[in-house]
Amino acid sequence: MGKAYNVMAATCPSRTVLHRIGARWTVFIVNALDNRPMRFTELKAHIRGITPKALTETLRAMEYDGLISRTEIPANPPHVEYALTDLGRSLLAPLRAIREWAESHVPDIERARAQADAQR
Amino acid sequence: MGKAYNVMAATCPSRTVLHRIGARWTVFIVNALDNRPMRFTELKAHIRGITPKALTETLRAMEYDGLISRTEIPANPPHVEYALTDLGRSLLAPLRAIREWAESHVPDIERARAQADAQR
DNA sequence: GATACCGGTATAGAATCTATACCGTCCCGG
DNA sequence: CCGGGACGGTATAGATTCTATACCGGTATC
């Protein structure tokens, strides 16, 4: 049985999936929810620099795709908790790898950029 | 010795690195150059739907970051070859994993979306 | 000399992201 | 009962990025 989906095909549905998980803030949210559920404000503080609009939109999209769950907790005071679903947790390994690559290759990239700048 | 870089910090240089490798078409190019170098037109045909402008810009950015090399080959007729550098090849495993996740979880995502649509 | 391929540019419009300000609800202290 | 703050967002405008589409100069081939 061959591959069912191929991102290289222009109209393959995997394109939209890839687009979503590659979106600007998805990798941050998945990594942030690694250990435990978090509230909106907690996420905003944790992912420094994200605007509430970007956070809202990314969370909504991820919820729509079944990657996270949004739970209103009617405690006192009431609040909202975002958590990874099983599907979202399956993204954890690949996206953690991306994050780690970025964090560990900063010097390589900076060296390459400096060298490229110097050559002009 | 603690972590040197942390993507969650707003001004950490790893942010720009992450931004670059998460860019719209980077994952496609890295996956396309997995096996062998390719020419501009070859890449454009392989990554269906990419516009020449997007391809040019992504290739330039990746070259600037040292992920790929651009070689003009003065053969007859002359042409241009793009290839992964060692640094680019180190991205192959994580980005292939992302691609594979996207290709293998299409049904899950579609199910989640259908369910979310149905609930409204 | 005409035509085709390669490796791109140019331009305009659409979509997306960012910055910044604001809002309604709930709770707590005074 | 009133003020203030935390929470979970919205609203608006501007900047940035992406897409669609057309075009172009150089080289080879017919």
GROMACS .gro file of C-alpha atoms (C1' of nucleotides) in nm:
model
  300
    1MET     CA    1   0.000   0.000   0.000
    2GLY     CA    2   0.148   0.329  -0.111
    3LYS     CA    3   0.145   0.668   0.054
    4ALA     CA    4  -0.203   0.808   0.087
    5TYR     CA    5  -0.102   1.174   0.118
    6ASN     CA    6   0.181   1.379  -0.023
    7VAL     CA    7   0.252   1.735   0.082
    8MET     CA    8   0.424   1.804  -0.248
    9ALA     CA    9   0.094   1.780  -0.433
   10ALA     CA   10  -0.064   2.123  -0.457
   11THR     CA   11  -0.414   2.012  -0.360
   12CYS     CA   12  -0.333   1.740  -0.110
   13PRO     CA   13  -0.520   1.789   0.219
   14SER     CA   14  -0.192   1.733   0.404
   15ARG     CA   15  -0.099   2.080   0.280
   16THR     CA   16  -0.357   2.245   0.499
   17VAL     CA   17  -0.249   2.029   0.792
   18LEU     CA   18   0.113   2.125   0.740
   19HIS     CA   19   0.015   2.486   0.706
   20ARG     CA   20  -0.161   2.476   1.039
   21ILE     CA   21   0.112   2.306   1.238
   22GLY     CA   22   0.368   2.531   1.074
   23ALA     CA   23   0.174   2.843   1.169
   24ARG     CA   24   0.361   3.117   1.348
   25TRP     CA   25   0.271   3.026   1.708
   26THR     CA   26   0.164   2.660   1.706
   27VAL     CA   27   0.509   2.534   1.798
   28PHE     CA   28   0.516   2.766   2.100
   29ILE     CA   29   0.180   2.658   2.229
   30VAL     CA   30   0.248   2.287   2.194
   31ASN     CA   31   0.579   2.325   2.371
   32ALA     CA   32   0.423   2.538   2.643
   33LEU     CA   33   0.150   2.283   2.712
   34ASP     CA   34   0.406   2.002   2.728
   35ASN     CA   35   0.392   1.951   3.104
   36ARG     CA   36   0.050   2.069   3.209
   37PRO     CA   37  -0.263   2.256   3.104
   38MET     CA   38  -0.243   2.632   3.116
   39ARG     CA   39  -0.474   2.928   3.126
   40PHE     CA   40  -0.494   3.197   2.865
   41THR     CA   41  -0.306   3.453   3.070
   42GLU     CA   42  -0.050   3.198   3.173
   43LEU     CA   43   0.020   3.111   2.812
   44LYS     CA   44   0.046   3.477   2.725
   45ALA     CA   45   0.303   3.532   2.997
   46HIS     CA   46   0.493   3.216   2.910
   47ILE     CA   47   0.516   3.280   2.537
   48ARG     CA   48   0.666   3.621   2.564
   49GLY     CA   49   0.581   3.862   2.285
   50ILE     CA   50   0.263   3.695   2.165
   51THR     CA   51  -0.032   3.931   2.135
   52PRO     CA   52  -0.371   3.831   2.278
   53LYS     CA   53  -0.517   3.836   1.928
   54ALA     CA   54  -0.254   3.599   1.792
   55LEU     CA   55  -0.295   3.375   2.095
   56THR     CA   56  -0.674   3.365   2.063
   57GLU     CA   57  -0.662   3.289   1.693
   58THR     CA   58  -0.400   3.019   1.725
   59LEU     CA   59  -0.582   2.854   2.015
   60ARG     CA   60  -0.912   2.861   1.825
   61ALA     CA   61  -0.751   2.707   1.517
   62MET     CA   62  -0.578   2.439   1.719
   63GLU     CA   63  -0.900   2.360   1.901
   64TYR     CA   64  -1.082   2.334   1.569
   65ASP     CA   65  -0.819   2.088   1.450
   66GLY     CA   66  -0.848   1.880   1.766
   67LEU     CA   67  -0.496   1.955   1.888
   68ILE     CA   68  -0.599   2.120   2.213
   69SER     CA   69  -0.905   2.128   2.435
   70ARG     CA   70  -1.058   2.438   2.589
   71THR     CA   71  -1.230   2.386   2.922
   72GLU     CA   72  -1.420   2.646   3.116
   73ILE     CA   73  -1.385   2.562   3.482
   74PRO     CA   74  -1.677   2.693   3.690
   75ALA     CA   75  -1.473   2.716   4.006
   76ASN     CA   76  -1.452   3.031   4.211
   77PRO     CA   77  -1.332   3.237   4.035
   78PRO     CA   78  -1.410   3.063   3.706
   79HIS     CA   79  -1.131   3.029   3.453
   80VAL     CA   80  -1.034   2.859   3.129
   81GLU     CA   81  -0.785   2.580   3.081
   82TYR     CA   82  -0.615   2.480   2.761
   83ALA     CA   83  -0.464   2.133   2.734
   84LEU     CA   84  -0.316   1.914   2.465
   85THR     CA   85  -0.539   1.638   2.337
   86ASP     CA   86  -0.395   1.298   2.246
   87LEU     CA   87  -0.359   1.422   1.893
   88GLY     CA   88  -0.182   1.734   2.015
   89ARG     CA   89   0.047   1.526   2.232
   90SER     CA   90   0.152   1.328   1.925
   91LEU     CA   91   0.285   1.657   1.786
   92LEU     CA   92   0.496   1.711   2.092
   93ALA     CA   93   0.796   1.503   1.986
   94PRO     CA   94   0.835   1.652   1.637
   95LEU     CA   95   0.774   2.009   1.751
   96ARG     CA   96   1.002   1.975   2.050
   97ALA     CA   97   1.269   1.861   1.807
   98ILE     CA   98   1.214   2.175   1.599
   99ARG     CA   99   1.240   2.393   1.904
  100GLU     CA  100   1.556   2.220   2.015
  101TRP     CA  101   1.709   2.251   1.671
  102ALA     CA  102   1.641   2.625   1.675
  103GLU     CA  103   1.785   2.669   2.022
  104SER     CA  104   2.095   2.465   1.956
  105HIS     CA  105   2.187   2.601   1.614
  106VAL     CA  106   2.177   2.974   1.682
  107PRO     CA  107   2.557   3.009   1.661
  108ASP     CA  108   2.572   2.819   1.331
  109ILE     CA  109   2.307   3.039   1.175
  110GLU     CA  110   2.461   3.357   1.310
  111ARG     CA  111   2.799   3.254   1.174
  112ALA     CA  112   2.647   3.184   0.832
  113ARG     CA  113   2.469   3.519   0.830
  114ALA     CA  114   2.781   3.709   0.932
  115GLN     CA  115   2.978   3.535   0.661
  116ALA     CA  116   2.713   3.613   0.400
  117ASP     CA  117   2.710   3.977   0.510
  118ALA     CA  118   3.087   3.997   0.494
  119GLN     CA  119   3.095   3.872   0.139
  120ARG     CA  120   2.905   4.173   0.008
  121MET     CA  121   2.565   2.484   3.242
  122GLY     CA  122   2.210   2.591   3.169
  123LYS     CA  123   2.034   2.639   2.842
  124ALA     CA  124   2.190   2.914   2.640
  125TYR     CA  125   1.884   2.994   2.430
  126ASN     CA  126   1.513   2.981   2.493
  127VAL     CA  127   1.253   3.041   2.223
  128MET     CA  128   1.001   3.149   2.483
  129ALA     CA  129   1.199   3.466   2.552
  130ALA     CA  130   1.075   3.745   2.329
  131THR     CA  131   1.416   3.871   2.224
  132CYS     CA  132   1.608   3.543   2.213
  133PRO     CA  133   1.794   3.499   1.882
  134SER     CA  134   1.651   3.147   1.859
  135ARG     CA  135   1.323   3.319   1.779
  136THR     CA  136   1.451   3.440   1.445
  137VAL     CA  137   1.596   3.096   1.374
  138LEU     CA  138   1.266   2.931   1.455
  139HIS     CA  139   1.085   3.187   1.245
  140ARG     CA  140   1.303   3.104   0.949
  141ILE     CA  141   1.277   2.725   0.965
  142GLY     CA  142   0.905   2.756   1.028
  143ALA     CA  143   0.860   2.976   0.722
  144ARG     CA  144   0.595   2.879   0.473
  145TRP     CA  145   0.811   2.686   0.226
  146THR     CA  146   1.128   2.586   0.412
  147VAL     CA  147   0.995   2.245   0.506
  148PHE     CA  148   0.916   2.172   0.142
  149ILE     CA  149   1.259   2.270   0.015
  150VAL     CA  150   1.447   2.073   0.278
  151ASN     CA  151   1.237   1.766   0.207
  152ALA     CA  152   1.276   1.811  -0.167
  153LEU     CA  153   1.656   1.832  -0.144
  154ASP     CA  154   1.666   1.522   0.076
  155ASN     CA  155   1.810   1.289  -0.187
  156ARG     CA  156   1.999   1.510  -0.426
  157PRO     CA  157   2.064   1.867  -0.538
  158MET     CA  158   1.803   2.021  -0.762
  159ARG     CA  159   1.773   2.307  -1.002
  160PHE     CA  160   1.538   2.600  -0.965
  161THR     CA  161   1.292   2.473  -1.221
  162GLU     CA  162   1.309   2.123  -1.083
  163LEU     CA  163   1.223   2.246  -0.736
  164LYS     CA  164   0.940   2.452  -0.874
  165ALA     CA  165   0.794   2.146  -1.049
  166HIS     CA  166   0.848   1.924  -0.747
  167ILE     CA  167   0.691   2.155  -0.493
  168ARG     CA  168   0.366   2.200  -0.670
  169GLY     CA  169   0.191   2.531  -0.622
  170ILE     CA  170   0.491   2.737  -0.517
  171THR     CA  171   0.533   3.059  -0.711
  172PRO     CA  172   0.875   3.155  -0.850
  173LYS     CA  173   0.881   3.458  -0.624
  174ALA     CA  174   0.820   3.253  -0.311
  175LEU     CA  175   1.077   2.999  -0.424
  176THR     CA  176   1.340   3.263  -0.493
  177GLU     CA  177   1.285   3.436  -0.161
  178THR     CA  178   1.289   3.117   0.042
  179LEU     CA  179   1.602   2.993  -0.134
  180ARG     CA  180   1.779   3.327  -0.079
  181ALA     CA  181   1.686   3.328   0.289
  182MET     CA  182   1.798   2.969   0.336
  183GLU     CA  183   2.124   3.039   0.157
  184TYR     CA  184   2.180   3.342   0.379
  185ASP     CA  185   2.127   3.122   0.684
  186GLY     CA  186   2.370   2.860   0.554
  187LEU     CA  187   2.106   2.589   0.509
  188ILE     CA  188   2.155   2.545   0.137
  189SER     CA  189   2.421   2.622  -0.120
  190ARG     CA  190   2.363   2.779  -0.459
  191THR     CA  191   2.606   2.676  -0.728
  192GLU     CA  192   2.615   2.808  -1.081
  193ILE     CA  193   2.746   2.533  -1.301
  194PRO     CA  194   2.916   2.668  -1.612
  195ALA     CA  195   2.849   2.356  -1.815
  196ASN     CA  196   2.679   2.367  -2.150
  197PRO     CA  197   2.410   2.486  -2.104
  198PRO     CA  198   2.490   2.651  -1.772
  199HIS     CA  199   2.252   2.597  -1.486
  200VAL     CA  200   2.209   2.644  -1.114
  201GLU     CA  201   2.209   2.377  -0.847
  202TYR     CA  202   2.070   2.404  -0.498
  203ALA     CA  203   2.189   2.158  -0.235
  204LEU     CA  204   2.160   2.113   0.139
  205THR     CA  205   2.466   2.207   0.339
  206ASP     CA  206   2.568   2.005   0.645
  207LEU     CA  207   2.368   2.246   0.854
  208GLY     CA  208   2.070   2.203   0.624
  209ARG     CA  209   2.103   1.827   0.639
  210SER     CA  210   2.081   1.844   1.018
  211LEU     CA  211   1.734   1.990   0.969
  212LEU     CA  212   1.630   1.697   0.757
  213ALA     CA  213   1.531   1.462   1.039
  214PRO     CA  214   1.312   1.709   1.230
  215LEU     CA  215   1.148   1.850   0.919
  216ARG     CA  216   1.090   1.508   0.769
  217ALA     CA  217   0.916   1.418   1.094
  218ILE     CA  218   0.691   1.722   1.057
  219ARG     CA  219   0.610   1.628   0.701
  220GLU     CA  220   0.532   1.273   0.801
  221TRP     CA  221   0.314   1.387   1.086
  222ALA     CA  222   0.114   1.604   0.849
  223GLU     CA  223   0.077   1.325   0.595
  224SER     CA  224  -0.023   1.063   0.846
  225HIS     CA  225  -0.268   1.265   1.055
  226VAL     CA  226  -0.490   1.404   0.782
  227PRO     CA  227  -0.784   1.181   0.878
  228ASP     CA  228  -0.757   1.275   1.246
  229ILE     CA  229  -0.758   1.645   1.168
  230GLU     CA  230  -1.043   1.612   0.921
  231ARG     CA  231  -1.245   1.419   1.175
  232ALA     CA  232  -1.184   1.686   1.438
  233ARG     CA  233  -1.284   1.960   1.197
  234ALA     CA  234  -1.600   1.783   1.091
  235GLN     CA  235  -1.694   1.730   1.454
  236ALA     CA  236  -1.630   2.095   1.538
  237ASP     CA  237  -1.841   2.202   1.241
  238ALA     CA  238  -2.122   1.967   1.340
  239GLN     CA  239  -2.139   2.111   1.690
  240ARG     CA  240  -2.240   2.453   1.565
  241DG     C1'  241   1.613   3.400  -3.744
  242DA     C1'  242   1.233   3.186  -3.451
  243DT     C1'  243   1.142   2.927  -3.061
  244DA     C1'  244   1.203   2.717  -2.618
  245DC     C1'  245   1.401   2.652  -2.164
  246DC     C1'  246   1.622   2.833  -1.757
  247DG     C1'  247   1.638   3.129  -1.368
  248DG     C1'  248   1.461   3.439  -1.228
  249DT     C1'  249   1.189   4.001  -1.158
  250DA     C1'  250   0.798   4.323  -1.133
  251DT     C1'  251   0.362   4.461  -0.989
  252DA     C1'  252  -0.063   4.453  -0.771
  253DG     C1'  253  -0.392   4.263  -0.471
  254DA     C1'  254  -0.521   3.951  -0.093
  255DA     C1'  255  -0.429   3.749   0.327
  256DT     C1'  256  -0.193   3.753   0.762
  257DC     C1'  257   0.048   3.938   1.162
  258DT     C1'  258   0.151   4.315   1.501
  259DA     C1'  259   0.073   4.695   1.810
  260DT     C1'  260  -0.224   4.914   2.091
  261DA     C1'  261  -0.627   5.017   2.304
  262DC     C1'  262  -1.032   4.877   2.502
  263DC     C1'  263  -1.425   4.577   2.736
  264DG     C1'  264  -1.743   4.290   3.027
  265DT     C1'  265  -1.742   3.972   3.409
  266DC     C1'  266  -1.610   3.832   3.843
  267DC     C1'  267  -1.393   3.889   4.282
  268DC     C1'  268  -1.188   4.120   4.685
  269DG     C1'  269  -1.082   4.506   5.012
  270DG     C1'  270  -1.236   4.894   5.234
  271DC     C1'  271  -2.152   5.008   4.779
  272DC     C1'  272  -1.752   5.147   4.534
  273DG     C1'  273  -1.286   5.106   4.336
  274DG     C1'  274  -0.947   4.828   4.154
  275DG     C1'  275  -0.747   4.435   3.963
  276DA     C1'  276  -0.721   3.972   3.724
  277DC     C1'  277  -0.910   3.708   3.360
  278DG     C1'  278  -1.030   3.615   2.891
  279DG     C1'  279  -1.071   3.804   2.555
  280DT     C1'  280  -1.231   4.205   2.104
  281DA     C1'  281  -1.162   4.603   1.791
  282DT     C1'  282  -0.908   4.873   1.487
  283DA     C1'  283  -0.544   5.018   1.211
  284DG     C1'  284  -0.106   4.966   1.009
  285DA     C1'  285   0.283   4.686   0.858
  286DT     C1'  286   0.436   4.275   0.670
  287DT     C1'  287   0.399   3.870   0.393
  288DC     C1'  288   0.206   3.571   0.045
  289DT     C1'  289  -0.021   3.484  -0.408
  290DA     C1'  290  -0.135   3.542  -0.887
  291DT     C1'  291   0.009   3.678  -1.306
  292DA     C1'  292   0.285   3.870  -1.635
  293DC     C1'  293   0.714   3.951  -1.810
  294DC     C1'  294   1.245   3.933  -1.920
  295DG     C1'  295   1.744   3.847  -2.057
  296DG     C1'  296   2.059   3.495  -2.176
  297DT     C1'  297   2.169   3.057  -2.400
  298DA     C1'  298   2.077   2.673  -2.721
  299DT     C1'  299   1.849   2.445  -3.054
  300DC     C1'  300   1.593   2.403  -3.497
   0.00000   0.00000   0.00000
